[in-house]
Amino acid sequence: MFDKEEIKKIKQLRKEWENNMVQKTLERFPERKEKFVTGSGERIERLYTPENLEEYDYSKELNFPGQFPYTRGVQPTMYRGRFWTMRQYAGFGTAEESNKRYKYLLGQGQTGLSVAFDLPTQIGYDSDHVMSLGEVGKVGVAIDSLKDMETLFDGIPLDKVSTSMTINAPATVLLAMYIAVAEKQGISPDKLNGTIQNDVLKEYIARGTYIFPPAPSMRLITNIFQYCFKEMPLWNTISISGYHIREAGSTAIQEVAFTLADGIAYVDAAVKIGLEVDNFAPRLSFFFNAHNDLLEEVAKFRAARRLWAKIMKERFGAKNKKSLMLRFHTQTAGCTLTAQQADNNIVRVTIQALAAVLGGTQSLHTNSRDEALALPAEDSVRIALRTQQVLAYENGVTETVDPLAGSYYLETITNKIEKKALEYIEKIDKLGGVIQAIEKGFIQQEIQNSAYKYQKDIEEGKRIVVGVNKFKINEGSPNGLLKVNPEVGRQQVEELKKLKETRNNNEVKENLKLLEESAKTDKNLMPIILDCVKSYATLGEICDVLRSIFGEYKESVKL
């Protein structure tokens, strides 16, 4: 990228600058600390120059936006053509309450929906199950059956909005319910646009809302790939998630490495059942965290895009350029929100959202200021959405593509993240792949070590968190927090009881029996689950049938 003679000259000038100007300055004004590091703990030099990019090849490492390896973005014009999808993750209480929140957000200019499900829904239990007690509607909306799903999207035409559903182990059931609601609205599956998270591997690694062991879980995931390729060409079949890996305490490098390693496992699984890589890879999507270190985060997104493009081309032989493109949703970092001086979270979220935009995200959720204390209140979620709108319309960062490209620092750390993430992937390969690495506890241990160091740095004052370990004030109790109706559990159970009394139970029984028999074979279960939900079989009933055949996963790793 740079002329060798020019580099030589810069090295000499740098040496003179260090020996003269810098040394004199340090004698009078020592630097604030001995070692400067990124948010992930990687050393930062005092200055970056062309020396750091001595062997850099522009066309190979950067190229132009919309061209391999997509470092500068997956579209040639990026936000000059269309902004990212503004998609606030939302859901609480009953389907009726969440429906009101969705309509409010759409009325405020939100451009996509993102559904948060409660914990019982996430692990395949109906609201009347003993395991659901006290959890119904608390961290998301309670969905027991197609009836709830009909209420959730009542008055929202599903061919006019893209919907993301954060659901993993029972993803086939919730996707089937979404398809059934759309059909009741007169909309065929091929018109539906959206994403289902469907990423169970990260549940074993970082989050814990799994149901089945890895093998049947991978089967259900690839069933969705296969079904959507034929029936839902506009649907993203998975959102391979680094977000929860980062929230569990990983570094930026680990977030990229473990997310892409999961992606490799999904592609491997699909290829093994005979799917052509270019038939399903264009609908793979990703989900990343936007943490506090603005420049490291921008570099992370660019490095992830470049590394995935190379993996798909060189490892899997993908030829369709859409198979090579890493498209991603971003959510600002929930783990950085503080209960202390909660309004400071608005500033944190703004900087994190800026990183996502400068990194070329395709959609974005901005956390609300009060989320360290409760689910967001209406005024808080409005401010969070307005943060995105201000970034889009008022500050100029969207007017050119990849505006930070060429920064010696940014390109250097982009290279470093890619290199170190690849080293992790090679290590996981040597362990036999992601599932084996999970079973051996390798990935969990790496994340746990990073999380421990991060927290230790905060407690020792090496890492400053404003309002927490510095600049503290005396505060009263927070006001205006959202409280989920404590009656929601009882209401949901009553509605479920009515449903079971009024539906055609013979039809439900026949469909569940067919599901049980099919689960014992290698049939694609999506069409059968779709028939089950259309007959108003509940989420819990369907998952119980699958539990009886697949068994349940029990974590056995000793860390």
mmCIF file of C-alpha atoms in Angstrom, residues 73-360:
data_model
loop_
_atom_site.group_PDB
_atom_site.id
_atom_site.type_symbol
_atom_site.label_atom_id
_atom_site.label_comp_id
_atom_site.label_asym_id
_atom_site.label_seq_id
_atom_site.Cartn_x
_atom_site.Cartn_y
_atom_site.Cartn_z
ATOM 1 C CA GLY A 73 -19.708 -2.939 3.720
ATOM 2 C CA VAL A 74 -22.001 -5.312 1.877
ATOM 3 C CA GLN A 75 -23.674 -2.645 -0.242
ATOM 4 C CA PRO A 76 -21.897 -0.286 -2.638
ATOM 5 C CA THR A 77 -23.772 2.779 -1.385
ATOM 6 C CA MET A 78 -24.697 1.675 2.156
ATOM 7 C CA TYR A 79 -26.734 4.325 4.023
ATOM 8 C CA ARG A 80 -26.756 6.712 1.051
ATOM 9 C CA GLY A 81 -29.369 4.351 -0.372
ATOM 10 C CA ARG A 82 -31.296 3.234 2.716
ATOM 11 C CA PHE A 83 -30.748 3.510 6.452
ATOM 12 C CA TRP A 84 -30.432 0.443 8.644
ATOM 13 C CA THR A 85 -33.658 -1.093 9.982
ATOM 14 C CA MET A 86 -34.515 0.540 13.317
ATOM 15 C CA ARG A 87 -35.756 -2.400 15.329
ATOM 16 C CA GLN A 88 -36.384 -2.101 19.069
ATOM 17 C CA TYR A 89 -36.435 -5.435 20.926
ATOM 18 C CA ALA A 90 -39.745 -5.416 22.796
ATOM 19 C CA GLY A 91 -42.294 -7.625 24.466
ATOM 20 C CA PHE A 92 -43.758 -8.035 27.938
ATOM 21 C CA GLY A 93 -46.861 -9.268 29.723
ATOM 22 C CA THR A 94 -49.636 -10.493 27.475
ATOM 23 C CA ALA A 95 -49.765 -10.502 23.696
ATOM 24 C CA GLU A 96 -52.287 -7.657 23.890
ATOM 25 C CA GLU A 97 -49.936 -5.401 25.880
ATOM 26 C CA SER A 98 -46.996 -6.150 23.571
ATOM 27 C CA ASN A 99 -49.171 -5.475 20.506
ATOM 28 C CA LYS A 100 -49.856 -1.979 21.873
ATOM 29 C CA ARG A 101 -46.102 -1.393 22.373
ATOM 30 C CA TYR A 102 -45.370 -2.515 18.778
ATOM 31 C CA LYS A 103 -47.987 -0.182 17.368
ATOM 32 C CA TYR A 104 -46.618 2.665 19.477
ATOM 33 C CA LEU A 105 -43.051 2.057 18.236
ATOM 34 C CA LEU A 106 -44.158 1.800 14.607
ATOM 35 C CA GLY A 107 -46.070 5.047 15.098
ATOM 36 C CA GLN A 108 -42.860 6.681 16.347
ATOM 37 C CA GLY A 109 -40.929 5.777 13.198
ATOM 38 C CA GLN A 110 -39.564 2.335 14.010
ATOM 39 C CA THR A 111 -39.024 0.417 10.764
ATOM 40 C CA GLY A 112 -39.032 -3.224 11.946
ATOM 41 C CA LEU A 113 -40.307 -5.350 14.828
ATOM 42 C CA SER A 114 -38.260 -7.400 17.262
ATOM 43 C CA VAL A 115 -40.126 -9.791 19.531
ATOM 44 C CA ALA A 116 -38.916 -10.595 23.057
ATOM 45 C CA PHE A 117 -40.453 -13.786 24.459
ATOM 46 C CA ASP A 118 -40.757 -14.637 28.132
ATOM 47 C CA LEU A 119 -38.601 -17.398 29.631
ATOM 48 C CA PRO A 120 -41.290 -20.127 29.613
ATOM 49 C CA THR A 121 -41.798 -19.552 25.880
ATOM 50 C CA GLN A 122 -38.031 -19.633 25.296
ATOM 51 C CA ILE A 123 -37.711 -23.068 26.895
ATOM 52 C CA GLY A 124 -40.902 -24.534 25.485
ATOM 53 C CA TYR A 125 -43.251 -24.497 28.482
ATOM 54 C CA ASP A 126 -46.844 -23.317 28.513
ATOM 55 C CA SER A 127 -47.858 -20.694 31.065
ATOM 56 C CA ASP A 128 -49.623 -23.320 33.214
ATOM 57 C CA HIS A 129 -46.515 -25.479 33.626
ATOM 58 C CA VAL A 130 -45.012 -25.612 37.111
ATOM 59 C CA MET A 131 -41.678 -24.405 35.689
ATOM 60 C CA SER A 132 -43.410 -21.240 34.443
ATOM 61 C CA LEU A 133 -44.579 -20.104 37.853
ATOM 62 C CA GLY A 134 -43.541 -16.497 38.493
ATOM 63 C CA GLU A 135 -41.961 -16.050 35.049
ATOM 64 C CA VAL A 136 -44.965 -15.587 32.758
ATOM 65 C CA GLY A 137 -44.698 -12.338 30.804
ATOM 66 C CA LYS A 138 -41.769 -11.053 32.876
ATOM 67 C CA VAL A 139 -38.852 -10.692 30.439
ATOM 68 C CA GLY A 140 -40.902 -10.871 27.274
ATOM 69 C CA VAL A 141 -44.321 -11.681 25.940
ATOM 70 C CA ALA A 142 -46.000 -14.978 26.868
ATOM 71 C CA ILE A 143 -46.933 -17.075 23.823
ATOM 72 C CA ASP A 144 -48.715 -20.367 24.453
ATOM 73 C CA SER A 145 -50.535 -20.899 21.181
ATOM 74 C CA LEU A 146 -51.427 -19.525 17.784
ATOM 75 C CA LYS A 147 -54.197 -17.573 19.514
ATOM 76 C CA ASP A 148 -51.609 -15.492 21.403
ATOM 77 C CA MET A 149 -49.639 -14.974 18.212
ATOM 78 C CA GLU A 150 -52.788 -13.730 16.421
ATOM 79 C CA THR A 151 -53.260 -11.144 19.177
ATOM 80 C CA LEU A 152 -49.584 -10.170 19.134
ATOM 81 C CA PHE A 153 -49.744 -9.137 15.473
ATOM 82 C CA ASP A 154 -53.347 -7.970 15.390
ATOM 83 C CA GLY A 155 -53.688 -4.968 13.065
ATOM 84 C CA ILE A 156 -50.066 -5.254 11.867
ATOM 85 C CA PRO A 157 -49.921 -6.399 8.213
ATOM 86 C CA LEU A 158 -47.031 -8.864 8.126
ATOM 87 C CA ASP A 159 -46.216 -8.197 4.476
ATOM 88 C CA LYS A 160 -45.499 -4.545 5.330
ATOM 89 C CA VAL A 161 -43.047 -5.036 8.191
ATOM 90 C CA SER A 162 -39.990 -7.188 8.810
ATOM 91 C CA THR A 163 -40.044 -9.070 12.102
ATOM 92 C CA SER A 164 -37.197 -10.482 14.129
ATOM 93 C CA MET A 165 -38.031 -13.155 16.687
ATOM 94 C CA THR A 166 -35.529 -13.892 19.430
ATOM 95 C CA ILE A 167 -36.305 -17.545 19.912
ATOM 96 C CA ASN A 168 -33.968 -20.503 19.729
ATOM 97 C CA ALA A 169 -34.757 -24.021 20.971
ATOM 98 C CA PRO A 170 -38.477 -23.826 19.998
ATOM 99 C CA ALA A 171 -37.778 -21.667 16.902
ATOM 100 C CA THR A 172 -39.602 -24.070 14.573
ATOM 101 C CA VAL A 173 -42.806 -23.671 16.618
ATOM 102 C CA LEU A 174 -42.738 -19.864 16.772
ATOM 103 C CA LEU A 175 -41.860 -19.604 13.081
ATOM 104 C CA ALA A 176 -44.787 -21.922 12.296
ATOM 105 C CA MET A 177 -47.098 -19.701 14.355
ATOM 106 C CA TYR A 178 -45.867 -16.613 12.489
ATOM 107 C CA ILE A 179 -46.543 -18.289 9.137
ATOM 108 C CA ALA A 180 -50.027 -19.309 10.320
ATOM 109 C CA VAL A 181 -50.858 -15.748 11.431
ATOM 110 C CA ALA A 182 -49.706 -14.420 8.081
ATOM 111 C CA GLU A 183 -51.895 -16.928 6.241
ATOM 112 C CA LYS A 184 -54.890 -15.779 8.298
ATOM 113 C CA GLN A 185 -54.057 -12.254 7.082
ATOM 114 C CA GLY A 186 -54.051 -13.585 3.484
ATOM 115 C CA ILE A 187 -50.259 -13.384 3.160
ATOM 116 C CA SER A 188 -48.294 -16.327 1.782
ATOM 117 C CA PRO A 189 -44.957 -17.372 3.389
ATOM 118 C CA ASP A 190 -42.939 -16.235 0.368
ATOM 119 C CA LYS A 191 -43.954 -12.624 1.090
ATOM 120 C CA LEU A 192 -42.690 -12.665 4.686
ATOM 121 C CA ASN A 193 -39.570 -10.734 5.572
ATOM 122 C CA GLY A 194 -37.696 -11.115 8.825
ATOM 123 C CA THR A 195 -35.367 -13.201 10.943
ATOM 124 C CA ILE A 196 -35.600 -15.969 13.484
ATOM 125 C CA GLN A 197 -32.676 -16.236 15.891
ATOM 126 C CA ASN A 198 -32.578 -20.053 15.839
ATOM 127 C CA ASP A 199 -29.013 -20.139 17.231
ATOM 128 C CA VAL A 200 -28.860 -22.901 19.828
ATOM 129 C CA LEU A 201 -25.086 -23.290 19.969
ATOM 130 C CA LYS A 202 -24.674 -19.970 21.741
ATOM 131 C CA GLU A 203 -27.315 -21.132 24.248
ATOM 132 C CA TYR A 204 -24.983 -23.968 25.290
ATOM 133 C CA ILE A 205 -22.079 -21.516 25.387
ATOM 134 C CA ALA A 206 -23.439 -18.397 26.994
ATOM 135 C CA ARG A 207 -27.136 -18.163 27.712
ATOM 136 C CA GLY A 208 -28.787 -21.387 28.820
ATOM 137 C CA THR A 209 -32.240 -21.429 27.195
ATOM 138 C CA TYR A 210 -31.725 -24.746 25.461
ATOM 139 C CA ILE A 211 -34.100 -27.719 25.481
ATOM 140 C CA PHE A 212 -32.758 -30.565 23.371
ATOM 141 C CA PRO A 213 -29.253 -32.058 22.996
ATOM 142 C CA PRO A 214 -27.041 -30.690 20.200
ATOM 143 C CA ALA A 215 -27.792 -33.296 17.498
ATOM 144 C CA PRO A 216 -31.619 -32.893 17.388
ATOM 145 C CA SER A 217 -31.212 -29.143 17.895
ATOM 146 C CA MET A 218 -29.031 -28.991 14.783
ATOM 147 C CA ARG A 219 -31.618 -31.072 12.953
ATOM 148 C CA LEU A 220 -34.385 -28.570 13.786
ATOM 149 C CA ILE A 221 -32.162 -25.700 12.662
ATOM 150 C CA THR A 222 -31.358 -27.289 9.327
ATOM 151 C CA ASN A 223 -35.054 -28.203 8.918
ATOM 152 C CA ILE A 224 -35.709 -24.455 8.961
ATOM 153 C CA PHE A 225 -32.924 -23.819 6.403
ATOM 154 C CA GLN A 226 -34.447 -26.415 4.085
ATOM 155 C CA TYR A 227 -38.047 -25.290 4.546
ATOM 156 C CA CYS A 228 -37.303 -21.603 4.088
ATOM 157 C CA PHE A 229 -35.208 -22.177 0.967
ATOM 158 C CA LYS A 230 -38.323 -23.646 -0.671
ATOM 159 C CA GLU A 231 -41.107 -21.611 0.944
ATOM 160 C CA MET A 232 -39.711 -18.368 2.425
ATOM 161 C CA PRO A 233 -36.986 -16.920 0.170
ATOM 162 C CA LEU A 234 -36.992 -13.529 1.936
ATOM 163 C CA TRP A 235 -36.627 -14.932 5.450
ATOM 164 C CA ASN A 236 -33.320 -14.981 7.360
ATOM 165 C CA THR A 237 -33.217 -18.521 8.689
ATOM 166 C CA ILE A 238 -30.840 -17.887 11.567
ATOM 167 C CA SER A 239 -29.218 -15.002 13.383
ATOM 168 C CA ILE A 240 -25.866 -16.370 14.528
ATOM 169 C CA SER A 241 -25.339 -14.508 17.705
ATOM 170 C CA GLY A 242 -22.230 -13.043 19.232
ATOM 171 C CA TYR A 243 -24.338 -10.677 21.300
ATOM 172 C CA HIS A 244 -24.908 -13.087 24.162
ATOM 173 C CA ILE A 245 -21.315 -14.329 24.013
ATOM 174 C CA ARG A 246 -20.180 -10.730 24.588
ATOM 175 C CA GLU A 247 -22.788 -10.154 27.279
ATOM 176 C CA ALA A 248 -21.408 -13.237 29.052
ATOM 177 C CA GLY A 249 -18.065 -11.447 29.246
ATOM 178 C CA SER A 250 -16.072 -12.257 26.113
ATOM 179 C CA THR A 251 -13.694 -9.829 24.450
ATOM 180 C CA ALA A 252 -14.366 -8.383 20.993
ATOM 181 C CA ILE A 253 -11.940 -10.886 19.468
ATOM 182 C CA GLN A 254 -13.651 -13.814 21.196
ATOM 183 C CA GLU A 255 -17.050 -12.487 20.114
ATOM 184 C CA VAL A 256 -15.986 -12.627 16.464
ATOM 185 C CA ALA A 257 -14.185 -15.954 16.836
ATOM 186 C CA PHE A 258 -16.880 -17.918 18.654
ATOM 187 C CA THR A 259 -19.701 -16.456 16.564
ATOM 188 C CA LEU A 260 -18.054 -17.357 13.275
ATOM 189 C CA ALA A 261 -17.080 -20.775 14.655
ATOM 190 C CA ASP A 262 -20.796 -21.335 15.381
ATOM 191 C CA GLY A 263 -21.539 -20.191 11.841
ATOM 192 C CA ILE A 264 -19.084 -22.755 10.480
ATOM 193 C CA ALA A 265 -20.846 -25.486 12.496
ATOM 194 C CA TYR A 266 -24.248 -24.537 11.045
ATOM 195 C CA VAL A 267 -22.908 -24.514 7.486
ATOM 196 C CA ASP A 268 -21.223 -27.885 8.084
ATOM 197 C CA ALA A 269 -24.473 -29.350 9.448
ATOM 198 C CA ALA A 270 -26.486 -28.131 6.472
ATOM 199 C CA VAL A 271 -23.951 -29.394 3.944
ATOM 200 C CA LYS A 272 -23.924 -32.800 5.668
ATOM 201 C CA ILE A 273 -27.652 -33.266 5.063
ATOM 202 C CA GLY A 274 -27.153 -32.514 1.383
ATOM 203 C CA LEU A 275 -27.998 -28.818 1.107
ATOM 204 C CA GLU A 276 -26.038 -26.837 -1.466
ATOM 205 C CA VAL A 277 -24.145 -24.074 0.301
ATOM 206 C CA ASP A 278 -25.311 -21.366 -2.102
ATOM 207 C CA ASN A 279 -28.927 -22.421 -1.575
ATOM 208 C CA PHE A 280 -29.017 -21.528 2.127
ATOM 209 C CA ALA A 281 -25.967 -19.376 2.939
ATOM 210 C CA PRO A 282 -27.426 -16.137 1.482
ATOM 211 C CA ARG A 283 -30.120 -16.212 4.222
ATOM 212 C CA LEU A 284 -27.691 -16.654 7.132
ATOM 213 C CA SER A 285 -27.509 -13.518 9.249
ATOM 214 C CA PHE A 286 -25.530 -12.482 12.312
ATOM 215 C CA PHE A 287 -26.118 -10.562 15.516
ATOM 216 C CA PHE A 288 -23.388 -8.611 17.293
ATOM 217 C CA ASN A 289 -22.964 -6.517 20.394
ATOM 218 C CA ALA A 290 -21.889 -2.845 20.285
ATOM 219 C CA HIS A 291 -19.755 -2.261 23.367
ATOM 220 C CA ASN A 292 -18.088 0.846 24.783
ATOM 221 C CA ASP A 293 -14.795 1.069 22.877
ATOM 222 C CA LEU A 294 -15.975 2.965 19.802
ATOM 223 C CA LEU A 295 -13.036 2.312 17.476
ATOM 224 C CA GLU A 296 -12.445 -1.295 18.515
ATOM 225 C CA GLU A 297 -16.110 -2.005 17.887
ATOM 226 C CA VAL A 298 -16.042 -0.449 14.414
ATOM 227 C CA ALA A 299 -12.958 -2.548 13.636
ATOM 228 C CA LYS A 300 -14.673 -5.659 14.995
ATOM 229 C CA PHE A 301 -17.589 -5.373 12.569
ATOM 230 C CA ARG A 302 -15.237 -4.846 9.621
ATOM 231 C CA ALA A 303 -12.988 -7.750 10.653
ATOM 232 C CA ALA A 304 -15.948 -10.101 11.094
ATOM 233 C CA ARG A 305 -17.245 -9.245 7.621
ATOM 234 C CA ARG A 306 -13.863 -9.882 5.989
ATOM 235 C CA LEU A 307 -13.164 -13.104 7.853
ATOM 236 C CA TRP A 308 -16.599 -14.603 7.109
ATOM 237 C CA ALA A 309 -16.252 -13.805 3.399
ATOM 238 C CA LYS A 310 -12.912 -15.629 3.298
ATOM 239 C CA ILE A 311 -14.281 -18.607 5.259
ATOM 240 C CA MET A 312 -17.256 -19.015 2.949
ATOM 241 C CA LYS A 313 -15.168 -18.700 -0.184
ATOM 242 C CA GLU A 314 -12.096 -20.698 0.800
ATOM 243 C CA ARG A 315 -13.498 -23.272 3.254
ATOM 244 C CA PHE A 316 -16.934 -23.938 1.768
ATOM 245 C CA GLY A 317 -16.381 -22.975 -1.854
ATOM 246 C CA ALA A 318 -19.390 -20.663 -1.956
ATOM 247 C CA LYS A 319 -19.789 -18.952 -5.312
ATOM 248 C CA ASN A 320 -22.890 -16.805 -4.850
ATOM 249 C CA LYS A 321 -21.639 -13.433 -3.636
ATOM 250 C CA LYS A 322 -24.593 -13.232 -1.223
ATOM 251 C CA SER A 323 -23.252 -16.361 0.487
ATOM 252 C CA LEU A 324 -20.064 -14.452 1.246
ATOM 253 C CA MET A 325 -21.724 -11.377 2.738
ATOM 254 C CA LEU A 326 -21.961 -11.130 6.500
ATOM 255 C CA ARG A 327 -25.132 -9.154 7.202
ATOM 256 C CA PHE A 328 -25.764 -8.341 10.825
ATOM 257 C CA HIS A 329 -28.090 -6.876 13.402
ATOM 258 C CA THR A 330 -26.551 -4.981 16.302
ATOM 259 C CA GLN A 331 -27.764 -4.345 19.818
ATOM 260 C CA THR A 332 -26.048 -1.935 22.156
ATOM 261 C CA ALA A 333 -24.415 -3.599 25.148
ATOM 262 C CA GLY A 334 -26.886 -4.344 27.916
ATOM 263 C CA CYS A 335 -24.033 -5.316 30.248
ATOM 264 C CA THR A 336 -22.649 -1.761 30.154
ATOM 265 C CA LEU A 337 -25.862 -0.158 31.417
ATOM 266 C CA THR A 338 -25.701 0.961 35.027
ATOM 267 C CA ALA A 339 -28.418 1.243 37.641
ATOM 268 C CA GLN A 340 -26.514 4.198 39.095
ATOM 269 C CA GLN A 341 -27.215 7.557 37.375
ATOM 270 C CA ALA A 342 -29.270 5.759 34.752
ATOM 271 C CA ASP A 343 -29.475 8.782 32.446
ATOM 272 C CA ASN A 344 -25.750 8.280 31.715
ATOM 273 C CA ASN A 345 -26.869 5.193 29.818
ATOM 274 C CA ILE A 346 -28.301 7.423 27.093
ATOM 275 C CA VAL A 347 -24.750 8.630 26.362
ATOM 276 C CA ARG A 348 -23.303 5.118 26.439
ATOM 277 C CA VAL A 349 -25.985 3.851 24.070
ATOM 278 C CA THR A 350 -25.403 6.756 21.670
ATOM 279 C CA ILE A 351 -21.687 5.973 21.381
ATOM 280 C CA GLN A 352 -22.330 2.255 20.981
ATOM 281 C CA ALA A 353 -24.975 2.890 18.324
ATOM 282 C CA LEU A 354 -22.522 5.177 16.510
ATOM 283 C CA ALA A 355 -20.022 2.290 16.451
ATOM 284 C CA ALA A 356 -22.646 0.038 14.871
ATOM 285 C CA VAL A 357 -23.450 2.599 12.194
ATOM 286 C CA LEU A 358 -19.789 3.333 11.429
ATOM 287 C CA GLY A 359 -19.270 -0.447 11.283
ATOM 288 C CA GLY A 360 -22.022 -0.886 8.671
#
